Amino acid sequence: MKLTDLSLLELGRRLAAGEASSVEAVQACLERIRRLDGRVKAFLLVDEKGALAQAEAADARRRSGTPKGPLDGVPVALKDLFCTEGLATTAGSRILEGFVPPFDATVVQLLKAAGLPILGKLNMDEFAMGSSTENSAYFPSANPWDLTRSPGGSSGGSAAAVSARFAFGALGTDTGGSIRQPAALTGTVGLKPTYGRVSRYGVVAFASSLDQVGPLARTVGDAAALLQVLAVHDARDSTSSREVAPDYLRHLDAGVDGLRLGMPREYFEVEGLDPEVRSAVEAAAAAYQKLGATLVPISLPHTKYALATYYLVAPAEASSNLARYDGVRYGLRVAAPGLREMYAQTRGRGFGPEAKRRIMLGTYALSAGYYDAYYLKAQKVRTLIRQDFAQAWQKVDAILAPTAPTTAFKLGEKVGDPLAMYANDIFTLPCSLAGLPGMSLPCGFSRAGLPIGLQLLGKPFDEATVLRVGRAFEKAHDFVRVPPVGGA
Ligand code: GLN
């Protein structure tokens, strides 16, 4: 087996046993990136020198018997939404061009403290707004399973890089589905933790009441191991939880015998749910029954309002967050006579069409005459969506659903139709609005050979159960596969 085909946990084991070195692992990734990323276009920036230096230091620690932890020396990569000291951070936008953060986001610090070399920064939709990476100001990324298709978004570069075996894992962010949907479309595992579980400090903000950091990985175990590194209280993020994270690997293999899994009726009645996706998810449900779980039909009656609610709340918060890009403090500045003109020119040229659309939608929803009718109403509906889940948790331990309505769509197919693009988030938004943990894992392939994602939702701060349920399925099946990357 090639080094790059190993899981993150397996590489960690080999490094610990002295059967491989971190420098070898980084070089294997870099070689693969050099050879194949011209097709996939997952990376916005590859930090060869930095990654190799971190790998050498990791190897030295291993040799002297002082590793920083079980993942010391395992190379990973970052969505370009995380501030990285000394490394350009664009958020997929022209407006941050030339911005080199003077500090690391907390999650980047945590990865470094655990010894994981960072290979580089990954492509994404501008400010994490989108579901295909086509809103990146730089270029779209391709899906390693079919290069004419999108890897999903907004963490599409992260998903593509993990799927293509360029990195052993990656960090993404999920505001309305941006970890789970690209994971589904690329045959990887993507975990959005509970809101507050992982620090947002140093993460470029999109919609602050929804944004959450999480891992994209090859296996459920790998996702658990990465979450373990990230799930730490951070005093610099006022929403960061003080709840001490459990040992996520400890009960991972406990199985699902006796667990109750909810099947939300509304998720299977959605128009536009691809029959192949539906049958793969139903087959997964049947598999869980065989493994000893009980399937419980449930109803989440406000599901149909999630899309409209999210597309009011998220743009409202975005319009406020994006006000800081004024040409003075960060990145791009377009010279113009007078301050106002400079602001207008910088923002006019720096933001792409989707960012502008969101700023306008959000500003409108928050404006004096419409606040009550739109923003306030959306907040109330958000509460109802949250209550739907609270009721469900009285009956079930986790919820099972599709992640995305279809398999990977063609690049260019939806880009001209924002509403069709937004509709892709239909199954991921309710979990985000309720602040719950959610994970996507591969549950099969379509006849065309494209991966299908199964979504598992859990109670607040119960990532452990979500992971355990995911692991039980993964163990009983064989959907962790290396994509063809255009025949390479
Ligand atoms: N696709 C959704 C949006 O465009 C979600 C994005 C995300 O989770 N960052 O807003």
GROMACS .gro file of C-alpha atoms and ligand atoms in nm:
model
  498
    1MET     CA    1   0.000   0.000   0.000
    2LYS     CA    2   0.126   0.345  -0.090
    3LEU     CA    3   0.208   0.575   0.198
    4THR     CA    4  -0.048   0.829   0.074
    5ASP     CA    5  -0.322   0.562   0.084
    6LEU     CA    6  -0.290   0.508   0.457
    7SER     CA    7  -0.543   0.658   0.694
    8LEU     CA    8  -0.428   0.935   0.924
    9LEU     CA    9  -0.444   0.703   1.225
   10GLU     CA   10  -0.252   0.431   1.045
   11LEU     CA   11   0.020   0.676   0.941
   12GLY     CA   12   0.036   0.793   1.303
   13ARG     CA   13   0.089   0.431   1.410
   14ARG     CA   14   0.364   0.377   1.155
   15LEU     CA   15   0.539   0.695   1.256
   16ALA     CA   16   0.524   0.584   1.619
   17ALA     CA   17   0.663   0.243   1.526
   18GLY     CA   18   0.945   0.401   1.327
   19GLU     CA   19   0.820   0.232   1.009
   20ALA     CA   20   0.786   0.560   0.821
   21SER     CA   21   0.905   0.915   0.870
   22SER     CA   22   0.712   1.238   0.858
   23VAL     CA   23   0.948   1.371   0.591
   24GLU     CA   24   0.863   1.067   0.374
   25ALA     CA   25   0.492   1.127   0.431
   26VAL     CA   26   0.517   1.497   0.345
   27GLN     CA   27   0.726   1.422   0.039
   28ALA     CA   28   0.476   1.161  -0.076
   29CYS     CA   29   0.196   1.416  -0.046
   30LEU     CA   30   0.397   1.687  -0.221
   31GLU     CA   31   0.486   1.451  -0.504
   32ARG     CA   32   0.119   1.362  -0.551
   33ILE     CA   33   0.017   1.727  -0.536
   34ARG     CA   34   0.280   1.817  -0.797
   35ARG     CA   35   0.168   1.538  -1.025
   36LEU     CA   36  -0.209   1.567  -0.989
   37ASP     CA   37  -0.319   1.898  -0.846
   38GLY     CA   38  -0.296   2.059  -1.189
   39ARG     CA   39  -0.615   1.860  -1.257
   40VAL     CA   40  -0.786   1.879  -0.920
   41LYS     CA   41  -0.687   2.234  -0.825
   42ALA     CA   42  -0.746   2.180  -0.458
   43PHE     CA   43  -0.465   2.406  -0.336
   44LEU     CA   44  -0.442   2.783  -0.347
   45LEU     CA   45  -0.098   2.768  -0.186
   46VAL     CA   46   0.142   2.481  -0.120
   47ASP     CA   47   0.394   2.547   0.156
   48GLU     CA   48   0.660   2.290   0.065
   49LYS     CA   49   0.935   2.443   0.274
   50GLY     CA   50   0.722   2.498   0.582
   51ALA     CA   51   0.573   2.148   0.567
   52LEU     CA   52   0.914   1.983   0.526
   53ALA     CA   53   1.062   2.184   0.812
   54GLN     CA   54   0.771   2.083   1.037
   55ALA     CA   55   0.817   1.720   0.928
   56GLU     CA   56   1.189   1.726   1.009
   57ALA     CA   57   1.112   1.863   1.353
   58ALA     CA   58   0.848   1.591   1.403
   59ASP     CA   59   1.094   1.320   1.302
   60ALA     CA   60   1.353   1.459   1.543
   61ARG     CA   61   1.093   1.446   1.823
   62ARG     CA   62   1.006   1.087   1.736
   63ARG     CA   63   1.376   0.993   1.736
   64SER     CA   64   1.433   1.148   2.075
   65GLY     CA   65   1.121   0.982   2.215
   66THR     CA   66   0.936   1.308   2.273
   67PRO     CA   67   0.650   1.313   2.022
   68LYS     CA   68   0.383   1.574   2.078
   69GLY     CA   69   0.107   1.315   2.048
   70PRO     CA   70  -0.025   1.030   1.837
   71LEU     CA   71  -0.053   1.246   1.525
   72ASP     CA   72   0.289   1.410   1.548
   73GLY     CA   73   0.424   1.430   1.193
   74VAL     CA   74   0.098   1.350   1.006
   75PRO     CA   75   0.057   1.608   0.726
   76VAL     CA   76  -0.273   1.789   0.682
   77ALA     CA   77  -0.398   2.096   0.495
   78LEU     CA   78  -0.628   2.390   0.568
   79LYS     CA   79  -0.920   2.557   0.400
   80ASP     CA   80  -0.797   2.906   0.315
   81LEU     CA   81  -1.032   3.053   0.572
   82PHE     CA   82  -0.798   2.999   0.865
   83CYS     CA   83  -0.548   3.266   0.957
   84THR     CA   84  -0.196   3.130   0.928
   85GLU     CA   85   0.095   3.332   1.057
   86GLY     CA   86   0.321   3.429   0.770
   87LEU     CA   87   0.112   3.244   0.509
   88ALA     CA   88  -0.127   3.429   0.280
   89THR     CA   89  -0.495   3.382   0.367
   90THR     CA   90  -0.749   3.479   0.103
   91ALA     CA   91  -1.086   3.329   0.207
   92GLY     CA   92  -1.118   3.262  -0.166
   93SER     CA   93  -1.162   3.635  -0.224
   94ARG     CA   94  -0.975   3.902  -0.416
   95ILE     CA   95  -1.044   4.145  -0.136
   96LEU     CA   96  -0.798   3.961   0.088
   97GLU     CA   97  -0.532   3.933  -0.181
   98GLY     CA   98  -0.195   4.005  -0.027
   99PHE     CA   99  -0.319   3.957   0.331
  100VAL     CA  100  -0.063   3.770   0.539
  101PRO     CA  101  -0.200   3.720   0.890
  102PRO     CA  102   0.029   3.807   1.181
  103PHE     CA  103  -0.113   3.520   1.388
  104ASP     CA  104  -0.244   3.165   1.372
  105ALA     CA  105  -0.609   3.080   1.425
  106THR     CA  106  -0.655   2.880   1.746
  107VAL     CA  107  -0.720   2.561   1.548
  108VAL     CA  108  -0.396   2.614   1.356
  109GLN     CA  109  -0.211   2.660   1.683
  110LEU     CA  110  -0.369   2.338   1.809
  111LEU     CA  111  -0.262   2.143   1.500
  112LYS     CA  112   0.091   2.277   1.533
  113ALA     CA  113   0.099   2.198   1.904
  114ALA     CA  114   0.002   1.840   1.816
  115GLY     CA  115   0.288   1.832   1.561
  116LEU     CA  116   0.089   1.806   1.236
  117PRO     CA  117   0.280   1.958   0.940
  118ILE     CA  118   0.064   2.189   0.729
  119LEU     CA  119   0.092   2.132   0.355
  120GLY     CA  120  -0.087   2.447   0.245
  121LYS     CA  121  -0.412   2.635   0.195
  122LEU     CA  122  -0.709   2.493   0.011
  123ASN     CA  123  -0.952   2.641  -0.236
  124MET     CA  124  -1.304   2.741  -0.132
  125ASP     CA  125  -1.601   2.948  -0.233
  126GLU     CA  126  -1.543   3.314  -0.159
  127PHE     CA  127  -1.600   3.371   0.213
  128ALA     CA  128  -1.741   3.018   0.229
  129MET     CA  129  -2.049   3.126   0.033
  130GLY     CA  130  -2.139   2.849  -0.202
  131SER     CA  131  -2.170   2.478  -0.258
  132SER     CA  132  -1.935   2.409  -0.549
  133THR     CA  133  -1.606   2.611  -0.516
  134GLU     CA  134  -1.713   2.792  -0.830
  135ASN     CA  135  -1.751   3.110  -0.625
  136SER     CA  136  -1.377   3.106  -0.555
  137ALA     CA  137  -1.225   3.424  -0.696
  138TYR     CA  138  -0.930   3.215  -0.817
  139PHE     CA  139  -1.051   2.898  -0.990
  140PRO     CA  140  -1.297   2.615  -0.936
  141SER     CA  141  -1.169   2.286  -0.793
  142ALA     CA  142  -1.253   1.954  -0.958
  143ASN     CA  143  -1.394   1.637  -0.809
  144PRO     CA  144  -1.129   1.360  -0.804
  145TRP     CA  145  -1.401   1.107  -0.893
  146ASP     CA  146  -1.486   1.292  -1.214
  147LEU     CA  147  -1.286   1.600  -1.307
  148THR     CA  148  -1.578   1.754  -1.497
  149ARG     CA  149  -1.777   1.768  -1.171
  150SER     CA  150  -1.768   1.986  -0.864
  151PRO     CA  151  -1.625   1.858  -0.535
  152GLY     CA  152  -1.899   2.054  -0.359
  153GLY     CA  153  -1.843   2.352  -0.140
  154SER     CA  154  -1.762   2.568   0.023
  155SER     CA  155  -1.482   2.348   0.164
  156GLY     CA  156  -1.446   2.189  -0.181
  157GLY     CA  157  -1.067   2.219  -0.190
  158SER     CA  158  -1.043   2.046   0.149
  159ALA     CA  159  -1.268   1.761   0.039
  160ALA     CA  160  -1.092   1.724  -0.297
  161ALA     CA  161  -0.747   1.721  -0.131
  162VAL     CA  162  -0.846   1.451   0.119
  163SER     CA  163  -1.027   1.246  -0.145
  164ALA     CA  164  -0.732   1.269  -0.389
  165ARG     CA  165  -0.488   1.163  -0.114
  166PHE     CA  166  -0.297   1.493  -0.123
  167ALA     CA  167  -0.327   1.524   0.256
  168PHE     CA  168  -0.416   1.281   0.535
  169GLY     CA  169  -0.687   1.513   0.656
  170ALA     CA  170  -0.797   1.873   0.626
  171LEU     CA  171  -0.984   2.138   0.816
  172GLY     CA  172  -1.294   2.294   0.673
  173THR     CA  173  -1.571   2.512   0.803
  174ASP     CA  174  -1.943   2.450   0.793
  175THR     CA  175  -2.199   2.728   0.818
  176GLY     CA  176  -2.484   2.556   0.636
  177GLY     CA  177  -2.326   2.238   0.510
  178SER     CA  178  -1.982   2.332   0.383
  179ILE     CA  179  -1.803   2.038   0.544
  180ARG     CA  180  -2.072   1.774   0.502
  181GLN     CA  181  -2.186   1.840   0.145
  182PRO     CA  182  -1.835   1.836  -0.010
  183ALA     CA  183  -1.755   1.525   0.197
  184ALA     CA  184  -2.062   1.356   0.048
  185LEU     CA  185  -1.969   1.455  -0.306
  186THR     CA  186  -1.609   1.334  -0.279
  187GLY     CA  187  -1.652   1.011  -0.081
  188THR     CA  188  -1.486   1.146   0.233
  189VAL     CA  189  -1.591   1.187   0.594
  190GLY     CA  190  -1.681   1.538   0.705
  191LEU     CA  191  -1.775   1.631   1.059
  192LYS     CA  192  -1.937   1.956   1.168
  193PRO     CA  193  -1.914   1.967   1.545
  194THR     CA  194  -2.169   2.126   1.776
  195TYR     CA  195  -2.168   2.506   1.758
  196GLY     CA  196  -1.918   2.613   2.024
  197ARG     CA  197  -1.724   2.285   2.030
  198VAL     CA  198  -1.431   2.423   1.827
  199SER     CA  199  -1.288   2.774   1.850
  200ARG     CA  200  -1.363   3.022   1.574
  201TYR     CA  201  -1.081   3.256   1.677
  202GLY     CA  202  -0.879   3.347   1.368
  203VAL     CA  203  -1.134   3.196   1.129
  204VAL     CA  204  -1.250   3.448   0.873
  205ALA     CA  205  -1.612   3.507   0.972
  206PHE     CA  206  -1.906   3.439   0.742
  207ALA     CA  207  -2.214   3.400   0.966
  208SER     CA  208  -2.096   3.400   1.325
  209SER     CA  209  -2.396   3.227   1.484
  210LEU     CA  210  -2.355   2.933   1.245
  211ASP     CA  211  -1.985   2.903   1.154
  212GLN     CA  212  -1.812   2.596   1.292
  213VAL     CA  213  -1.473   2.437   1.222
  214GLY     CA  214  -1.437   2.065   1.162
  215PRO     CA  215  -1.232   1.792   1.000
  216LEU     CA  216  -1.253   1.631   0.657
  217ALA     CA  217  -1.094   1.291   0.665
  218ARG     CA  218  -1.077   0.953   0.495
  219THR     CA  219  -1.230   0.752   0.775
  220VAL     CA  220  -1.454   0.809   1.074
  221GLY     CA  221  -1.165   0.723   1.305
  222ASP     CA  222  -0.951   0.987   1.138
  223ALA     CA  223  -1.225   1.246   1.187
  224ALA     CA  224  -1.247   1.148   1.554
  225ALA     CA  225  -0.871   1.183   1.598
  226LEU     CA  226  -0.868   1.528   1.438
  227LEU     CA  227  -1.167   1.645   1.641
  228GLN     CA  228  -0.978   1.538   1.953
  229VAL     CA  229  -0.705   1.787   1.866
  230LEU     CA  230  -0.952   2.069   1.797
  231ALA     CA  231  -1.214   2.032   2.070
  232VAL     CA  232  -1.056   2.256   2.332
  233HIS     CA  233  -1.200   2.555   2.516
  234ASP     CA  234  -1.063   2.888   2.391
  235ALA     CA  235  -1.103   3.202   2.599
  236ARG     CA  236  -1.057   3.410   2.283
  237ASP     CA  237  -1.389   3.291   2.141
  238SER     CA  238  -1.677   3.387   2.368
  239THR     CA  239  -1.895   3.109   2.222
  240SER     CA  240  -1.634   2.840   2.280
  241SER     CA  241  -1.767   2.571   2.512
  242ARG     CA  242  -1.608   2.486   2.845
  243GLU     CA  243  -1.742   2.133   2.828
  244VAL     CA  244  -1.442   1.901   2.837
  245ALA     CA  245  -1.426   1.682   2.528
  246PRO     CA  246  -1.452   1.308   2.586
  247ASP     CA  247  -1.204   1.060   2.442
  248TYR     CA  248  -1.358   1.029   2.095
  249LEU     CA  249  -1.164   0.716   2.000
  250ARG     CA  250  -1.241   0.524   2.314
  251HIS     CA  251  -1.600   0.417   2.235
  252LEU     CA  252  -1.570   0.446   1.860
  253ASP     CA  253  -1.605   0.071   1.808
  254ALA     CA  254  -1.886   0.020   2.058
  255GLY     CA  255  -2.133  -0.054   1.776
  256VAL     CA  256  -2.498   0.046   1.748
  257ASP     CA  257  -2.668  -0.242   1.921
  258GLY     CA  258  -2.961  -0.099   2.116
  259LEU     CA  259  -2.932   0.252   1.972
  260ARG     CA  260  -3.240   0.427   1.833
  261LEU     CA  261  -3.187   0.599   1.499
  262GLY     CA  262  -3.441   0.854   1.380
  263MET     CA  263  -3.556   0.862   1.019
  264PRO     CA  264  -3.704   1.210   0.960
  265ARG     CA  265  -3.997   1.175   0.723
  266GLU     CA  266  -3.948   1.525   0.579
  267TYR     CA  267  -3.598   1.443   0.453
  268PHE     CA  268  -3.719   1.161   0.236
  269GLU     CA  269  -4.011   1.354   0.086
  270VAL     CA  270  -3.801   1.627  -0.067
  271GLU     CA  271  -3.857   1.687  -0.433
  272GLY     CA  272  -3.530   1.656  -0.619
  273LEU     CA  273  -3.393   1.377  -0.398
  274ASP     CA  274  -3.210   1.158  -0.646
  275PRO     CA  275  -3.355   0.803  -0.633
  276GLU     CA  276  -3.004   0.657  -0.622
  277VAL     CA  277  -2.919   0.869  -0.319
  278ARG     CA  278  -3.246   0.774  -0.154
  279SER     CA  279  -3.193   0.402  -0.204
  280ALA     CA  280  -2.832   0.416  -0.080
  281VAL     CA  281  -2.944   0.595   0.236
  282GLU     CA  282  -3.234   0.352   0.283
  283ALA     CA  283  -2.993   0.062   0.237
  284ALA     CA  284  -2.771   0.216   0.505
  285ALA     CA  285  -3.071   0.237   0.736
  286ALA     CA  286  -3.144  -0.132   0.674
  287ALA     CA  287  -2.779  -0.212   0.744
  288TYR     CA  288  -2.806  -0.036   1.079
  289GLN     CA  289  -3.104  -0.250   1.165
  290LYS     CA  290  -2.897  -0.560   1.096
  291LEU     CA  291  -2.628  -0.419   1.322
  292GLY     CA  292  -2.877  -0.403   1.606
  293ALA     CA  293  -3.010  -0.047   1.591
  294THR     CA  294  -3.379   0.034   1.597
  295LEU     CA  295  -3.510   0.264   1.327
  296VAL     CA  296  -3.761   0.515   1.456
  297PRO     CA  297  -3.974   0.719   1.215
  298ILE     CA  298  -3.972   1.081   1.331
  299SER     CA  299  -4.100   1.414   1.208
  300LEU     CA  300  -3.912   1.745   1.199
  301PRO     CA  301  -4.209   1.952   1.082
  302HIS     CA  302  -4.031   2.285   1.027
  303THR     CA  303  -3.770   2.139   0.792
  304LYS     CA  304  -3.938   2.304   0.494
  305TYR     CA  305  -3.860   2.650   0.631
  306ALA     CA  306  -3.488   2.587   0.686
  307LEU     CA  307  -3.374   2.703   0.345
  308ALA     CA  308  -3.557   3.036   0.364
  309THR     CA  309  -3.455   3.087   0.726
  310TYR     CA  310  -3.089   3.020   0.659
  311TYR     CA  311  -3.081   3.248   0.356
  312LEU     CA  312  -3.201   3.534   0.574
  313VAL     CA  313  -2.991   3.470   0.886
  314ALA     CA  314  -2.664   3.386   0.711
  315PRO     CA  315  -2.662   3.682   0.468
  316ALA     CA  316  -2.769   3.918   0.749
  317GLU     CA  317  -2.469   3.815   0.956
  318ALA     CA  318  -2.245   3.813   0.650
  319SER     CA  319  -2.342   4.167   0.555
  320SER     CA  320  -2.228   4.277   0.897
  321ASN     CA  321  -1.910   4.066   0.904
  322LEU     CA  322  -1.803   4.174   0.558
  323ALA     CA  323  -1.830   4.543   0.646
  324ARG     CA  324  -1.474   4.527   0.778
  325TYR     CA  325  -1.322   4.488   0.430
  326ASP     CA  326  -1.277   4.851   0.354
  327GLY     CA  327  -0.941   4.865   0.180
  328VAL     CA  328  -0.780   5.007   0.493
  329ARG     CA  329  -0.728   4.718   0.726
  330TYR     CA  330  -0.664   4.412   0.510
  331GLY     CA  331  -0.563   4.298   0.165
  332LEU     CA  332  -0.671   4.478  -0.147
  333ARG     CA  333  -0.687   4.857  -0.174
  334VAL     CA  334  -0.790   5.025  -0.497
  335ALA     CA  335  -0.644   5.376  -0.507
  336ALA     CA  336  -0.909   5.639  -0.569
  337PRO     CA  337  -0.953   6.009  -0.492
  338GLY     CA  338  -1.127   6.040  -0.155
  339LEU     CA  339  -1.208   5.787   0.116
  340ARG     CA  340  -1.561   5.703   0.007
  341GLU     CA  341  -1.451   5.644  -0.347
  342MET     CA  342  -1.166   5.422  -0.225
  343TYR     CA  343  -1.412   5.214  -0.018
  344ALA     CA  344  -1.649   5.181  -0.311
  345GLN     CA  345  -1.380   5.090  -0.562
  346THR     CA  346  -1.213   4.841  -0.328
  347ARG     CA  347  -1.536   4.667  -0.236
  348GLY     CA  348  -1.668   4.688  -0.589
  349ARG     CA  349  -1.364   4.514  -0.730
  350GLY     CA  350  -1.268   4.301  -0.432
  351PHE     CA  351  -1.594   4.113  -0.377
  352GLY     CA  352  -1.727   3.862  -0.628
  353PRO     CA  353  -2.092   3.840  -0.736
  354GLU     CA  354  -2.205   3.596  -0.464
  355ALA     CA  355  -2.050   3.799  -0.181
  356LYS     CA  356  -2.221   4.110  -0.320
  357ARG     CA  357  -2.551   3.925  -0.349
  358ARG     CA  358  -2.528   3.816   0.015
  359ILE     CA  359  -2.434   4.165   0.134
  360MET     CA  360  -2.737   4.305  -0.044
  361LEU     CA  361  -2.973   4.032   0.077
  362GLY     CA  362  -2.846   4.070   0.431
  363THR     CA  363  -2.855   4.447   0.438
  364TYR     CA  364  -3.210   4.438   0.306
  365ALA     CA  365  -3.322   4.183   0.566
  366LEU     CA  366  -3.174   4.397   0.842
  367SER     CA  367  -3.297   4.734   0.719
  368ALA     CA  368  -3.530   4.931   0.945
  369GLY     CA  369  -3.848   4.870   0.746
  370TYR     CA  370  -3.793   4.498   0.690
  371TYR     CA  371  -3.613   4.379   1.002
  372ASP     CA  372  -3.928   4.247   1.172
  373ALA     CA  373  -4.068   4.087   0.861
  374TYR     CA  374  -3.747   3.908   0.762
  375TYR     CA  375  -3.464   3.888   1.011
  376LEU     CA  376  -3.671   3.871   1.327
  377LYS     CA  377  -3.916   3.627   1.170
  378ALA     CA  378  -3.627   3.409   1.057
  379GLN     CA  379  -3.489   3.402   1.410
  380LYS     CA  380  -3.825   3.285   1.540
  381VAL     CA  381  -3.844   3.008   1.282
  382ARG     CA  382  -3.491   2.912   1.375
  383THR     CA  383  -3.615   2.852   1.727
  384LEU     CA  384  -3.894   2.628   1.597
  385ILE     CA  385  -3.640   2.427   1.397
  386ARG     CA  386  -3.430   2.388   1.709
  387GLN     CA  387  -3.737   2.271   1.905
  388ASP     CA  388  -3.816   2.009   1.640
  389PHE     CA  389  -3.481   1.850   1.715
  390ALA     CA  390  -3.516   1.887   2.091
  391GLN     CA  391  -3.835   1.684   2.069
  392ALA     CA  392  -3.675   1.423   1.848
  393TRP     CA  393  -3.397   1.367   2.102
  394GLN     CA  394  -3.652   1.237   2.346
  395LYS     CA  395  -3.708   0.945   2.113
  396VAL     CA  396  -3.379   0.881   1.937
  397ASP     CA  397  -3.002   0.878   1.993
  398ALA     CA  398  -2.906   1.000   1.646
  399ILE     CA  399  -3.074   1.092   1.319
  400LEU     CA  400  -3.006   0.941   0.980
  401ALA     CA  401  -3.060   1.131   0.653
  402PRO     CA  402  -2.910   1.200   0.313
  403THR     CA  403  -2.636   1.466   0.310
  404ALA     CA  404  -2.702   1.613  -0.034
  405PRO     CA  405  -2.995   1.556  -0.268
  406THR     CA  406  -2.774   1.442  -0.556
  407THR     CA  407  -2.429   1.311  -0.630
  408ALA     CA  408  -2.164   1.553  -0.761
  409PHE     CA  409  -2.303   1.787  -1.024
  410LYS     CA  410  -2.118   1.918  -1.328
  411LEU     CA  411  -1.904   2.229  -1.296
  412GLY     CA  412  -2.102   2.505  -1.462
  413GLU     CA  413  -2.437   2.328  -1.416
  414LYS     CA  414  -2.575   2.541  -1.133
  415VAL     CA  415  -2.345   2.839  -1.126
  416GLY     CA  416  -2.585   3.063  -1.318
  417ASP     CA  417  -2.878   2.977  -1.092
  418PRO     CA  418  -2.819   3.080  -0.730
  419LEU     CA  419  -3.147   2.929  -0.611
  420ALA     CA  420  -3.061   2.587  -0.754
  421MET     CA  421  -2.724   2.614  -0.580
  422TYR     CA  422  -2.888   2.710  -0.250
  423ALA     CA  423  -3.128   2.414  -0.279
  424ASN     CA  424  -2.830   2.182  -0.252
  425ASP     CA  425  -2.809   2.266   0.118
  426ILE     CA  426  -3.158   2.147   0.196
  427PHE     CA  427  -3.050   1.854   0.417
  428THR     CA  428  -2.756   2.022   0.588
  429LEU     CA  429  -2.912   2.354   0.692
  430PRO     CA  430  -3.148   2.244   0.972
  431CYS     CA  431  -2.860   2.092   1.171
  432SER     CA  432  -2.663   2.417   1.129
  433LEU     CA  433  -2.955   2.633   1.237
  434ALA     CA  434  -2.999   2.413   1.544
  435GLY     CA  435  -2.625   2.419   1.620
  436LEU     CA  436  -2.604   2.037   1.627
  437PRO     CA  437  -2.320   1.805   1.535
  438GLY     CA  438  -2.353   1.645   1.193
  439MET     CA  439  -2.137   1.414   0.991
  440SER     CA  440  -2.136   1.286   0.636
  441LEU     CA  441  -1.976   0.957   0.549
  442PRO     CA  442  -1.969   0.754   0.229
  443CYS     CA  443  -2.257   0.506   0.198
  444GLY     CA  444  -2.224   0.388  -0.158
  445PHE     CA  445  -2.172   0.482  -0.519
  446SER     CA  446  -2.412   0.572  -0.797
  447ARG     CA  447  -2.422   0.371  -1.119
  448ALA     CA  448  -2.199   0.640  -1.270
  449GLY     CA  449  -1.941   0.567  -0.998
  450LEU     CA  450  -1.997   0.882  -0.793
  451PRO     CA  451  -1.991   0.871  -0.413
  452ILE     CA  452  -2.308   0.908  -0.207
  453GLY     CA  453  -2.312   1.058   0.142
  454LEU     CA  454  -2.501   0.948   0.450
  455GLN     CA  455  -2.566   1.216   0.708
  456LEU     CA  456  -2.579   1.147   1.080
  457LEU     CA  457  -2.701   1.412   1.324
  458GLY     CA  458  -2.650   1.406   1.697
  459LYS     CA  459  -2.751   1.570   2.020
  460PRO     CA  460  -2.563   1.884   2.123
  461PHE     CA  461  -2.206   1.792   2.222
  462ASP     CA  462  -2.269   1.429   2.146
  463GLU     CA  463  -2.014   1.398   1.865
  464ALA     CA  464  -1.907   1.072   2.030
  465THR     CA  465  -2.235   0.900   1.939
  466VAL     CA  466  -2.234   1.042   1.587
  467LEU     CA  467  -1.882   0.907   1.536
  468ARG     CA  468  -1.966   0.572   1.690
  469VAL     CA  469  -2.273   0.531   1.468
  470GLY     CA  470  -2.068   0.631   1.164
  471ARG     CA  471  -1.790   0.392   1.252
  472ALA     CA  472  -2.029   0.098   1.285
  473PHE     CA  473  -2.142   0.148   0.926
  474GLU     CA  474  -1.792   0.210   0.793
  475LYS     CA  475  -1.666  -0.107   0.955
  476ALA     CA  476  -1.938  -0.320   0.799
  477HIS     CA  477  -1.885  -0.178   0.448
  478ASP     CA  478  -1.606  -0.086   0.215
  479PHE     CA  479  -1.667   0.260   0.079
  480VAL     CA  480  -1.331   0.413   0.172
  481ARG     CA  481  -1.176   0.416  -0.173
  482VAL     CA  482  -0.913   0.602  -0.371
  483PRO     CA  483  -1.065   0.802  -0.659
  484PRO     CA  484  -0.934   0.774  -1.016
  485VAL     CA  485  -0.827   1.144  -1.036
  486GLY     CA  486  -0.869   1.145  -1.411
  487GLY     CA  487  -0.715   0.803  -1.466
  488ALA     CA  488  -0.393   0.874  -1.274
  489GLN     N1  489  -2.382   2.652   0.074
  489GLN     C1  490  -2.418   2.730   0.187
  489GLN     C2  491  -2.401   2.876   0.157
  489GLN     O1  492  -2.370   2.906   0.047
  489GLN     C3  493  -2.339   2.690   0.307
  489GLN     C4  494  -2.200   2.740   0.304
  489GLN     C5  495  -2.123   2.706   0.424
  489GLN     O2  496  -2.159   2.618   0.501
  489GLN     N2  497  -2.017   2.781   0.445
  489GLN     O3  498  -2.417   2.962   0.239
   0.00000   0.00000   0.00000
